[in-house]
Coordinates of C-alpha atoms and ligand atoms in Angstrom, one line a residue:
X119 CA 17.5 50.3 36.1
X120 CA 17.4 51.2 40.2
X121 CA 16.6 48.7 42.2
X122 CA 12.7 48.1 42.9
X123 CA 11.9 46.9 46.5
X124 CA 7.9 48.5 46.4
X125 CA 5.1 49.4 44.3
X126 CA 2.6 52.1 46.1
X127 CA -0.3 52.7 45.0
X128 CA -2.7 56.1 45.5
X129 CA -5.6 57.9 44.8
X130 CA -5.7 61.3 43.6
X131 CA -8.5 62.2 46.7
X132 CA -10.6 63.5 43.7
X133 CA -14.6 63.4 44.7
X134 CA -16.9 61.1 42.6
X135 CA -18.2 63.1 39.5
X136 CA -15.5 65.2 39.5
X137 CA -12.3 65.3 37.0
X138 CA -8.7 65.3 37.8
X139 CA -6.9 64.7 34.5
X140 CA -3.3 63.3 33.9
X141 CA -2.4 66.5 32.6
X142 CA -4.0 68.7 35.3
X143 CA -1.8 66.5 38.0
X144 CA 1.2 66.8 35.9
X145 CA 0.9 70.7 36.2
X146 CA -0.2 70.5 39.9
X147 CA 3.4 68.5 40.6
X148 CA 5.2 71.6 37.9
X149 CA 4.0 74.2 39.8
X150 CA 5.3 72.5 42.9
X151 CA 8.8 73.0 41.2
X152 CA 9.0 69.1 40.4
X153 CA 10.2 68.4 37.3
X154 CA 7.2 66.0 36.1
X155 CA 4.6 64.5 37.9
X156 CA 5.7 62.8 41.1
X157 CA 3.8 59.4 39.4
X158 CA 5.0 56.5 37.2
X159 CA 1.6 56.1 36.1
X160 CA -1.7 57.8 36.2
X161 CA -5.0 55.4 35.9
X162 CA -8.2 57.8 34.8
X163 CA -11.9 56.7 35.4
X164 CA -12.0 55.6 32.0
X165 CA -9.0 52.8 32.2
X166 CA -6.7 54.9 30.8
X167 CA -2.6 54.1 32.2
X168 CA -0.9 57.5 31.3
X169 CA 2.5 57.0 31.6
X170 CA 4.1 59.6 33.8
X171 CA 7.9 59.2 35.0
X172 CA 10.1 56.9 33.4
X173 CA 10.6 53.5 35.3
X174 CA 14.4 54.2 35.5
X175 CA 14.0 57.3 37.1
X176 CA 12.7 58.2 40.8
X177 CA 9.3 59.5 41.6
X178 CA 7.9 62.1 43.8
X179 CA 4.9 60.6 45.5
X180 CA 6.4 58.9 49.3
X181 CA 8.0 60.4 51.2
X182 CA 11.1 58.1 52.2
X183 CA 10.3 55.3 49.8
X184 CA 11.1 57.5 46.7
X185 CA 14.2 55.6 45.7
X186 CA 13.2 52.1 45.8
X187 CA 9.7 52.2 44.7
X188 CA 7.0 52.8 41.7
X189 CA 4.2 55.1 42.0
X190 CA 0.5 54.5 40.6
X191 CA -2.0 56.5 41.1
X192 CA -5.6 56.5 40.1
X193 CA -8.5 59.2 39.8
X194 CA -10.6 59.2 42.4
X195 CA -10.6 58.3 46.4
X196 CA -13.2 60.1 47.6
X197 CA -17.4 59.9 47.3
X198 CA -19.6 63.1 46.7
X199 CA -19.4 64.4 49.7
X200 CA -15.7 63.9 50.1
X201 CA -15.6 60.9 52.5
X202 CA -12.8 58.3 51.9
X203 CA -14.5 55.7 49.2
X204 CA -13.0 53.1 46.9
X205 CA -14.1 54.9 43.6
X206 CA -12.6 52.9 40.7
X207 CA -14.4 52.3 37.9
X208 CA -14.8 48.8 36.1
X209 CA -12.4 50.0 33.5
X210 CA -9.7 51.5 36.5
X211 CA -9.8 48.0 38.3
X212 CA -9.1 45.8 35.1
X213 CA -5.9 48.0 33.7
X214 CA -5.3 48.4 37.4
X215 CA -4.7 44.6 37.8
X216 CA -3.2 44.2 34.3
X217 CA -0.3 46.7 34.8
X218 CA 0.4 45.1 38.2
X219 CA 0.6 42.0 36.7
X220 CA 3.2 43.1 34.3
X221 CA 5.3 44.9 36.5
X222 CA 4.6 42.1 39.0
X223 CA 6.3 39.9 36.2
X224 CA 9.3 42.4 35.5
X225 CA 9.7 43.0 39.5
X226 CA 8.5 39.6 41.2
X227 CA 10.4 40.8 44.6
X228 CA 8.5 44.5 44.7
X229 CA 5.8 44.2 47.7
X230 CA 2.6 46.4 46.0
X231 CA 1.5 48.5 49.2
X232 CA -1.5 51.5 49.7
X233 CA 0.2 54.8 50.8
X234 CA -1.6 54.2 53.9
X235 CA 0.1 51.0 54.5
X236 CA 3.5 52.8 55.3
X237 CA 2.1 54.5 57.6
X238 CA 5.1 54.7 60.7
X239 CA 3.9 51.3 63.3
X240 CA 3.2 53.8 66.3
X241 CA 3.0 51.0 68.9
X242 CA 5.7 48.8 67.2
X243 CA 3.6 45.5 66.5
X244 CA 5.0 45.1 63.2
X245 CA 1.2 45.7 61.7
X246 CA 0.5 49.4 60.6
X247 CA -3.3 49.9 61.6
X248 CA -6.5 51.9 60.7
X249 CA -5.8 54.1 63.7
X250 CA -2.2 54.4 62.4
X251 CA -2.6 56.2 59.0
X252 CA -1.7 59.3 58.5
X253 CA -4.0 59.3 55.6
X254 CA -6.5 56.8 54.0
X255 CA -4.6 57.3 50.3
X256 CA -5.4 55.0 48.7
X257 CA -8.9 54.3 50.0
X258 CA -9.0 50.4 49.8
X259 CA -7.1 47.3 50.9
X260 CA -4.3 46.9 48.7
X261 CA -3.3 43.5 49.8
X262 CA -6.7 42.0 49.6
X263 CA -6.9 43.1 46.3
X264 CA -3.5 41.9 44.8
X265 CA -2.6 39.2 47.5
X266 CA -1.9 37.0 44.5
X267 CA 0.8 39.6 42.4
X268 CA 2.6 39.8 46.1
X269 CA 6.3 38.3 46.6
X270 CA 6.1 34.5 47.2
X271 CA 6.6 34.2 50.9
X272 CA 5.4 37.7 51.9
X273 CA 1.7 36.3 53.1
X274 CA 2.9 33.5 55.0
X275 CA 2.6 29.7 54.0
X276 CA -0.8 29.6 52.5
X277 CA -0.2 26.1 51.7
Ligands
ZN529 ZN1 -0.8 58.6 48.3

């Protein structure tokens, strides 16, 4: 098994109401010349967790942080008329927290991170902020969410 250090999470930027299967991203990444879909797992509106790329093997999905790292991704991202929007469904939020819990068991040093949030730290304060993305993937606050699955230590002595 590599070694994990990070578990990203993304949307697929798919508007609300709209349909972006596991299989069609699997033949977006093909025709990209990849040889799978850049994910580990895929997480449809209806709570399904599609396996993608094996766990042993390295995805295609962040730039940089390939080697080290897991990829989710989940349908959605984006309201109707295409504005950056937390879109999960019930059923994507529960399977969402339940397979970050069990990777979070298998990998209890792996920091779970947005896309967004390894964004490059422009002025160097050691924060990477809103005006610092290079894109809003994956449309909510990953740490907020998931505080509680992150590396003991990583948030500072709660008490
Ligand atoms: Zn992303």
């Amino acid at each position: 098994m590599r070694t994990i250090t990070l578990i990203i999470i993304h949307c697929s930027a798919t508007k609300a109401g709209q349909c972006y299967t596991f299989e069609q991203c699997r033949r977006d990444h093909l025709r990209r010349g990849w040889k799978d879909i850049g994910y580990h797992f895929y997480i449809t509106r209806d709570g399904s967790v599609h396996e993608g790329r094996a766990l042993s093997e390295v995805g295609a999905h962040c730039k940089d942080h390939n080697a080290h790292s897991i990829g989710i991704c989940y349908e959605g991202g984006l309201d109707m008329a295409g504005h950056v929007c937390d879109t999960r469904t019930k059923a994507q939020r529960r399977s969402m927290r339940r397979l970050l819990e069990t990777l979070h068991e298998r990998f209890p040093g792996a920091i779970i991170m947005g896309h967004r949030d390894l964004s490059p730290d422009l002025d160097g304060n050691g924060r990477i902020e809103p005006e610092e993305w290079m894109k809003q993937c994956p449309s909510f606050d990953v740490l907020m969410d998931y505080w509680d699955l992150e590396p003991a230590g990583l948030l500072g002595d709660v008490g």
